[in-house]
């Protein structure tokens, strides 16, 4: 399974790392990709992951160094988030567990991905409401609920696919 946390902000990567640690208890082959919203924050993300004792690699070094031992990839390149979303099993929209207003959930929805986001979607309130009201996304309140929801989805591929299909339909109907 591939869990992608896209457009994350300061304060979220530590929570995502904790979620990853908890998920690994049930999904030992889990790979997580963290894509910081601002690439200049990559060193701060590395510090967080080092403190948690997690094995990670930056995307820019993955081809050169290989990534078979990494459990987390930091997306430190520009222009690849859509490709990463397309490969994901489930996507978390950053800027939403911390008070940053969230980011647009339509990109992963348009790809038929199960989408989760936190309570702070103020900048995309209409989209968030449309997706959650029509079963195309789930809004969580905090990291423990994110872990529980991810566990449920990763354990039920049909539920993941159903949510992804609902999100894609919403995207198509409102394009």
PDB file of C-alpha atoms in Angstrom:
ATOM      1  CA  UNK A   1       0.000   0.000   0.000  1.00  0.00           C
ATOM      2  CA  UNK A   2       1.110   3.546  -0.794  1.00  0.00           C
ATOM      3  CA  UNK A   3       0.029   6.373   1.509  1.00  0.00           C
ATOM      4  CA  UNK A   4       0.690   9.848   0.122  1.00  0.00           C
ATOM      5  CA  UNK A   5       0.596  12.970   2.299  1.00  0.00           C
ATOM      6  CA  UNK A   6       0.602  15.834  -0.191  1.00  0.00           C
ATOM      7  CA  UNK A   7       1.320  19.528   0.354  1.00  0.00           C
ATOM      8  CA  UNK A   8       2.148  19.131   4.025  1.00  0.00           C
ATOM      9  CA  UNK A   9       3.024  22.034   6.312  1.00  0.00           C
ATOM     10  CA  UNK A  10       5.054  22.515   9.460  1.00  0.00           C
ATOM     11  CA  UNK A  11       3.488  20.545  12.288  1.00  0.00           C
ATOM     12  CA  UNK A  12       1.952  17.940   9.999  1.00  0.00           C
ATOM     13  CA  UNK A  13       5.006  15.878   9.098  1.00  0.00           C
ATOM     14  CA  UNK A  14       5.514  14.814  12.712  1.00  0.00           C
ATOM     15  CA  UNK A  15       1.890  13.705  12.844  1.00  0.00           C
ATOM     16  CA  UNK A  16       2.195  11.889   9.508  1.00  0.00           C
ATOM     17  CA  UNK A  17       5.342  10.142  10.794  1.00  0.00           C
ATOM     18  CA  UNK A  18       3.395   8.970  13.874  1.00  0.00           C
ATOM     19  CA  UNK A  19       0.542   7.776  11.653  1.00  0.00           C
ATOM     20  CA  UNK A  20       3.056   5.893   9.503  1.00  0.00           C
ATOM     21  CA  UNK A  21       4.571   4.213  12.581  1.00  0.00           C
ATOM     22  CA  UNK A  22       1.123   3.118  13.763  1.00  0.00           C
ATOM     23  CA  UNK A  23       0.098   1.872  10.305  1.00  0.00           C
ATOM     24  CA  UNK A  24       3.271  -0.213   9.957  1.00  0.00           C
ATOM     25  CA  UNK A  25       1.990  -2.395  12.830  1.00  0.00           C
ATOM     26  CA  UNK A  26      -0.730  -3.697  10.495  1.00  0.00           C
ATOM     27  CA  UNK A  27       0.801  -3.035   7.076  1.00  0.00           C
ATOM     28  CA  UNK A  28       4.454  -4.021   7.202  1.00  0.00           C
ATOM     29  CA  UNK A  29       4.912  -3.349   3.468  1.00  0.00           C
ATOM     30  CA  UNK A  30       3.485   0.195   3.681  1.00  0.00           C
ATOM     31  CA  UNK A  31       5.328   2.931   1.814  1.00  0.00           C
ATOM     32  CA  UNK A  32       4.588   6.550   2.687  1.00  0.00           C
ATOM     33  CA  UNK A  33       5.409   9.545   0.537  1.00  0.00           C
ATOM     34  CA  UNK A  34       5.517  12.956   2.170  1.00  0.00           C
ATOM     35  CA  UNK A  35       5.389  15.917  -0.194  1.00  0.00           C
ATOM     36  CA  UNK A  36       6.044  19.163   1.681  1.00  0.00           C
ATOM     37  CA  UNK A  37       4.136  22.112   0.199  1.00  0.00           C
ATOM     38  CA  UNK A  38       7.354  24.150   0.187  1.00  0.00           C
ATOM     39  CA  UNK A  39      10.469  22.268  -0.993  1.00  0.00           C
ATOM     40  CA  UNK A  40      12.749  24.440   1.139  1.00  0.00           C
ATOM     41  CA  UNK A  41      11.227  22.654   4.169  1.00  0.00           C
ATOM     42  CA  UNK A  42      12.747  19.295   3.161  1.00  0.00           C
ATOM     43  CA  UNK A  43      15.610  19.580   5.716  1.00  0.00           C
ATOM     44  CA  UNK A  44      13.056  20.142   8.490  1.00  0.00           C
ATOM     45  CA  UNK A  45      11.125  17.052   7.340  1.00  0.00           C
ATOM     46  CA  UNK A  46      14.362  15.043   7.358  1.00  0.00           C
ATOM     47  CA  UNK A  47      14.999  16.165  10.940  1.00  0.00           C
ATOM     48  CA  UNK A  48      11.524  15.016  12.006  1.00  0.00           C
ATOM     49  CA  UNK A  49      11.969  11.609  10.374  1.00  0.00           C
ATOM     50  CA  UNK A  50      15.462  11.180  11.834  1.00  0.00           C
ATOM     51  CA  UNK A  51      14.115  11.911  15.326  1.00  0.00           C
ATOM     52  CA  UNK A  52      11.455   9.238  14.805  1.00  0.00           C
ATOM     53  CA  UNK A  53      14.105   6.734  13.657  1.00  0.00           C
ATOM     54  CA  UNK A  54      12.428   6.205  10.288  1.00  0.00           C
ATOM     55  CA  UNK A  55      14.243   5.039   7.162  1.00  0.00           C
ATOM     56  CA  UNK A  56      13.687   7.543   4.377  1.00  0.00           C
ATOM     57  CA  UNK A  57      15.120   8.800   1.136  1.00  0.00           C
ATOM     58  CA  UNK A  58      14.580  11.951  -0.876  1.00  0.00           C
ATOM     59  CA  UNK A  59      12.999  11.438  -4.287  1.00  0.00           C
ATOM     60  CA  UNK A  60      15.915  13.241  -5.932  1.00  0.00           C
ATOM     61  CA  UNK A  61      18.287  10.571  -4.566  1.00  0.00           C
ATOM     62  CA  UNK A  62      16.048   7.536  -5.088  1.00  0.00           C
ATOM     63  CA  UNK A  63      17.325   6.534  -8.535  1.00  0.00           C
ATOM     64  CA  UNK A  64      20.947   7.092  -7.569  1.00  0.00           C
ATOM     65  CA  UNK A  65      20.859   5.438  -4.150  1.00  0.00           C
ATOM     66  CA  UNK A  66      17.920   3.060  -4.550  1.00  0.00           C
ATOM     67  CA  UNK A  67      15.012   3.106  -2.156  1.00  0.00           C
ATOM     68  CA  UNK A  68      14.282  -0.524  -1.333  1.00  0.00           C
ATOM     69  CA  UNK A  69      15.152  -0.023   2.352  1.00  0.00           C
ATOM     70  CA  UNK A  70      13.220   3.238   2.695  1.00  0.00           C
ATOM     71  CA  UNK A  71       9.804   3.234   4.322  1.00  0.00           C
ATOM     72  CA  UNK A  72       9.224   6.908   3.562  1.00  0.00           C
ATOM     73  CA  UNK A  73      10.085   8.923   0.473  1.00  0.00           C
ATOM     74  CA  UNK A  74      10.274  12.695   0.746  1.00  0.00           C
ATOM     75  CA  UNK A  75       9.106  14.236  -2.506  1.00  0.00           C
ATOM     76  CA  UNK A  76      11.723  16.983  -2.874  1.00  0.00           C
ATOM     77  CA  UNK A  77      11.158  17.539  -6.589  1.00  0.00           C
ATOM     78  CA  UNK A  78       8.745  19.862  -8.359  1.00  0.00           C
ATOM     79  CA  UNK A  79       6.058  18.736 -10.801  1.00  0.00           C
ATOM     80  CA  UNK A  80       5.690  15.102  -9.722  1.00  0.00           C
ATOM     81  CA  UNK A  81       2.859  15.265  -7.194  1.00  0.00           C
ATOM     82  CA  UNK A  82       0.179  14.344  -9.760  1.00  0.00           C
ATOM     83  CA  UNK A  83       2.157  11.222 -10.758  1.00  0.00           C
ATOM     84  CA  UNK A  84       2.584  10.321  -7.089  1.00  0.00           C
ATOM     85  CA  UNK A  85      -1.139  10.815  -6.455  1.00  0.00           C
ATOM     86  CA  UNK A  86      -1.878   8.549  -9.402  1.00  0.00           C
ATOM     87  CA  UNK A  87       0.194   5.739  -7.847  1.00  0.00           C
ATOM     88  CA  UNK A  88      -1.297   6.193  -4.356  1.00  0.00           C
ATOM     89  CA  UNK A  89      -3.619   3.813  -2.565  1.00  0.00           C
ATOM     90  CA  UNK A  90      -4.914   6.670  -0.434  1.00  0.00           C
ATOM     91  CA  UNK A  91      -4.129  10.401  -0.272  1.00  0.00           C
ATOM     92  CA  UNK A  92      -4.047  12.839   2.631  1.00  0.00           C
ATOM     93  CA  UNK A  93      -4.381  16.535   1.757  1.00  0.00           C
ATOM     94  CA  UNK A  94      -1.920  18.612   3.765  1.00  0.00           C
ATOM     95  CA  UNK A  95      -2.412  22.024   5.279  1.00  0.00           C
ATOM     96  CA  UNK A  96      -5.514  20.619   6.933  1.00  0.00           C
ATOM     97  CA  UNK A  97      -4.316  19.044  10.215  1.00  0.00           C
ATOM     98  CA  UNK A  98      -2.769  22.412  11.062  1.00  0.00           C
ATOM     99  CA  UNK A  99      -4.514  25.720  10.605  1.00  0.00           C
ATOM    100  CA  UNK A 100      -3.339  26.498   7.055  1.00  0.00           C
ATOM    101  CA  UNK A 101      -6.684  26.317   5.253  1.00  0.00           C
ATOM    102  CA  UNK A 102      -6.025  23.063   3.412  1.00  0.00           C
ATOM    103  CA  UNK A 103      -5.342  22.435  -0.268  1.00  0.00           C
ATOM    104  CA  UNK A 104      -7.372  21.370  -3.270  1.00  0.00           C
ATOM    105  CA  UNK A 105      -8.613  17.779  -2.967  1.00  0.00           C
ATOM    106  CA  UNK A 106      -9.834  17.641  -6.558  1.00  0.00           C
ATOM    107  CA  UNK A 107      -6.517  16.545  -8.098  1.00  0.00           C
ATOM    108  CA  UNK A 108      -6.395  13.156  -6.331  1.00  0.00           C
ATOM    109  CA  UNK A 109     -10.189  12.862  -6.596  1.00  0.00           C
ATOM    110  CA  UNK A 110      -9.979  13.307 -10.357  1.00  0.00           C
ATOM    111  CA  UNK A 111      -7.645  10.295 -10.397  1.00  0.00           C
ATOM    112  CA  UNK A 112     -10.125   8.121  -8.500  1.00  0.00           C
ATOM    113  CA  UNK A 113      -8.165   8.066  -5.232  1.00  0.00           C
ATOM    114  CA  UNK A 114      -9.546   7.756  -1.722  1.00  0.00           C
ATOM    115  CA  UNK A 115      -8.984  11.188  -0.143  1.00  0.00           C
ATOM    116  CA  UNK A 116      -8.688  12.260   3.482  1.00  0.00           C
ATOM    117  CA  UNK A 117      -8.137  15.677   5.000  1.00  0.00           C
ATOM    118  CA  UNK A 118      -8.121  17.314   8.393  1.00  0.00           C
ATOM    119  CA  UNK A 119     -10.465  19.862   9.968  1.00  0.00           C
ATOM    120  CA  UNK A 120      -8.852  22.949   8.405  1.00  0.00           C
ATOM    121  CA  UNK A 121     -10.169  23.133   4.853  1.00  0.00           C
ATOM    122  CA  UNK A 122     -11.271  26.763   5.065  1.00  0.00           C
ATOM    123  CA  UNK A 123      -9.691  27.689   1.705  1.00  0.00           C
ATOM    124  CA  UNK A 124     -11.528  24.825  -0.016  1.00  0.00           C
ATOM    125  CA  UNK A 125     -14.687  24.588   2.087  1.00  0.00           C
ATOM    126  CA  UNK A 126     -17.074  24.102  -0.854  1.00  0.00           C
ATOM    127  CA  UNK A 127     -14.966  21.341  -2.419  1.00  0.00           C
ATOM    128  CA  UNK A 128     -14.452  19.619   0.950  1.00  0.00           C
ATOM    129  CA  UNK A 129     -18.187  19.692   1.676  1.00  0.00           C
ATOM    130  CA  UNK A 130     -19.073  18.441  -1.797  1.00  0.00           C
ATOM    131  CA  UNK A 131     -16.644  15.522  -1.475  1.00  0.00           C
ATOM    132  CA  UNK A 132     -17.566  14.525   2.084  1.00  0.00           C
ATOM    133  CA  UNK A 133     -21.325  14.870   1.528  1.00  0.00           C
ATOM    134  CA  UNK A 134     -21.077  12.530  -1.467  1.00  0.00           C
ATOM    135  CA  UNK A 135     -18.721   9.929   0.035  1.00  0.00           C
ATOM    136  CA  UNK A 136     -15.774  11.055  -2.109  1.00  0.00           C
ATOM    137  CA  UNK A 137     -13.599  11.971   0.884  1.00  0.00           C
ATOM    138  CA  UNK A 138     -13.413  11.683   4.648  1.00  0.00           C
ATOM    139  CA  UNK A 139     -12.615  14.555   6.967  1.00  0.00           C
ATOM    140  CA  UNK A 140     -10.799  13.605  10.171  1.00  0.00           C
ATOM    141  CA  UNK A 141     -10.377  15.717  13.290  1.00  0.00           C
ATOM    142  CA  UNK A 142      -6.873  14.680  14.357  1.00  0.00           C
ATOM    143  CA  UNK A 143      -4.043  12.197  13.779  1.00  0.00           C
ATOM    144  CA  UNK A 144      -5.524   9.298  15.784  1.00  0.00           C
ATOM    145  CA  UNK A 145      -8.684   9.478  13.716  1.00  0.00           C
ATOM    146  CA  UNK A 146      -6.521   9.700  10.587  1.00  0.00           C
ATOM    147  CA  UNK A 147      -4.714   6.500  11.638  1.00  0.00           C
ATOM    148  CA  UNK A 148      -7.982   4.690  12.342  1.00  0.00           C
ATOM    149  CA  UNK A 149      -9.560   5.793   9.068  1.00  0.00           C
ATOM    150  CA  UNK A 150      -6.466   4.852   7.064  1.00  0.00           C
ATOM    151  CA  UNK A 151      -6.371   1.445   8.758  1.00  0.00           C
ATOM    152  CA  UNK A 152      -9.991   0.839   7.822  1.00  0.00           C
ATOM    153  CA  UNK A 153      -9.488   1.933   4.217  1.00  0.00           C
ATOM    154  CA  UNK A 154      -6.225   0.067   3.657  1.00  0.00           C
ATOM    155  CA  UNK A 155      -7.908  -3.051   5.042  1.00  0.00           C
ATOM    156  CA  UNK A 156     -10.865  -2.706   2.671  1.00  0.00           C
ATOM    157  CA  UNK A 157      -9.867  -2.198  -0.969  1.00  0.00           C
ATOM    158  CA  UNK A 158     -13.541  -2.117  -1.984  1.00  0.00           C
ATOM    159  CA  UNK A 159     -14.237   0.817   0.340  1.00  0.00           C
ATOM    160  CA  UNK A 160     -11.146   2.596  -0.997  1.00  0.00           C
ATOM    161  CA  UNK A 161     -12.237   2.038  -4.585  1.00  0.00           C
ATOM    162  CA  UNK A 162     -15.820   3.094  -3.837  1.00  0.00           C
ATOM    163  CA  UNK A 163     -14.610   6.350  -2.279  1.00  0.00           C
ATOM    164  CA  UNK A 164     -12.224   6.961  -5.171  1.00  0.00           C
ATOM    165  CA  UNK A 165     -14.972   6.347  -7.710  1.00  0.00           C
ATOM    166  CA  UNK A 166     -17.336   8.693  -5.870  1.00  0.00           C
ATOM    167  CA  UNK A 167     -14.676  11.413  -5.808  1.00  0.00           C
ATOM    168  CA  UNK A 168     -13.949  10.967  -9.500  1.00  0.00           C
ATOM    169  CA  UNK A 169     -17.660  11.182 -10.324  1.00  0.00           C
ATOM    170  CA  UNK A 170     -17.968  14.394  -8.292  1.00  0.00           C
ATOM    171  CA  UNK A 171     -14.981  15.800 -10.157  1.00  0.00           C
ATOM    172  CA  UNK A 172     -16.457  14.858 -13.546  1.00  0.00           C
ATOM    173  CA  UNK A 173     -19.896  16.262 -12.703  1.00  0.00           C
ATOM    174  CA  UNK A 174     -18.445  19.598 -11.567  1.00  0.00           C
ATOM    175  CA  UNK A 175     -15.622  20.057 -14.038  1.00  0.00           C
TER     176      UNK A 175
END
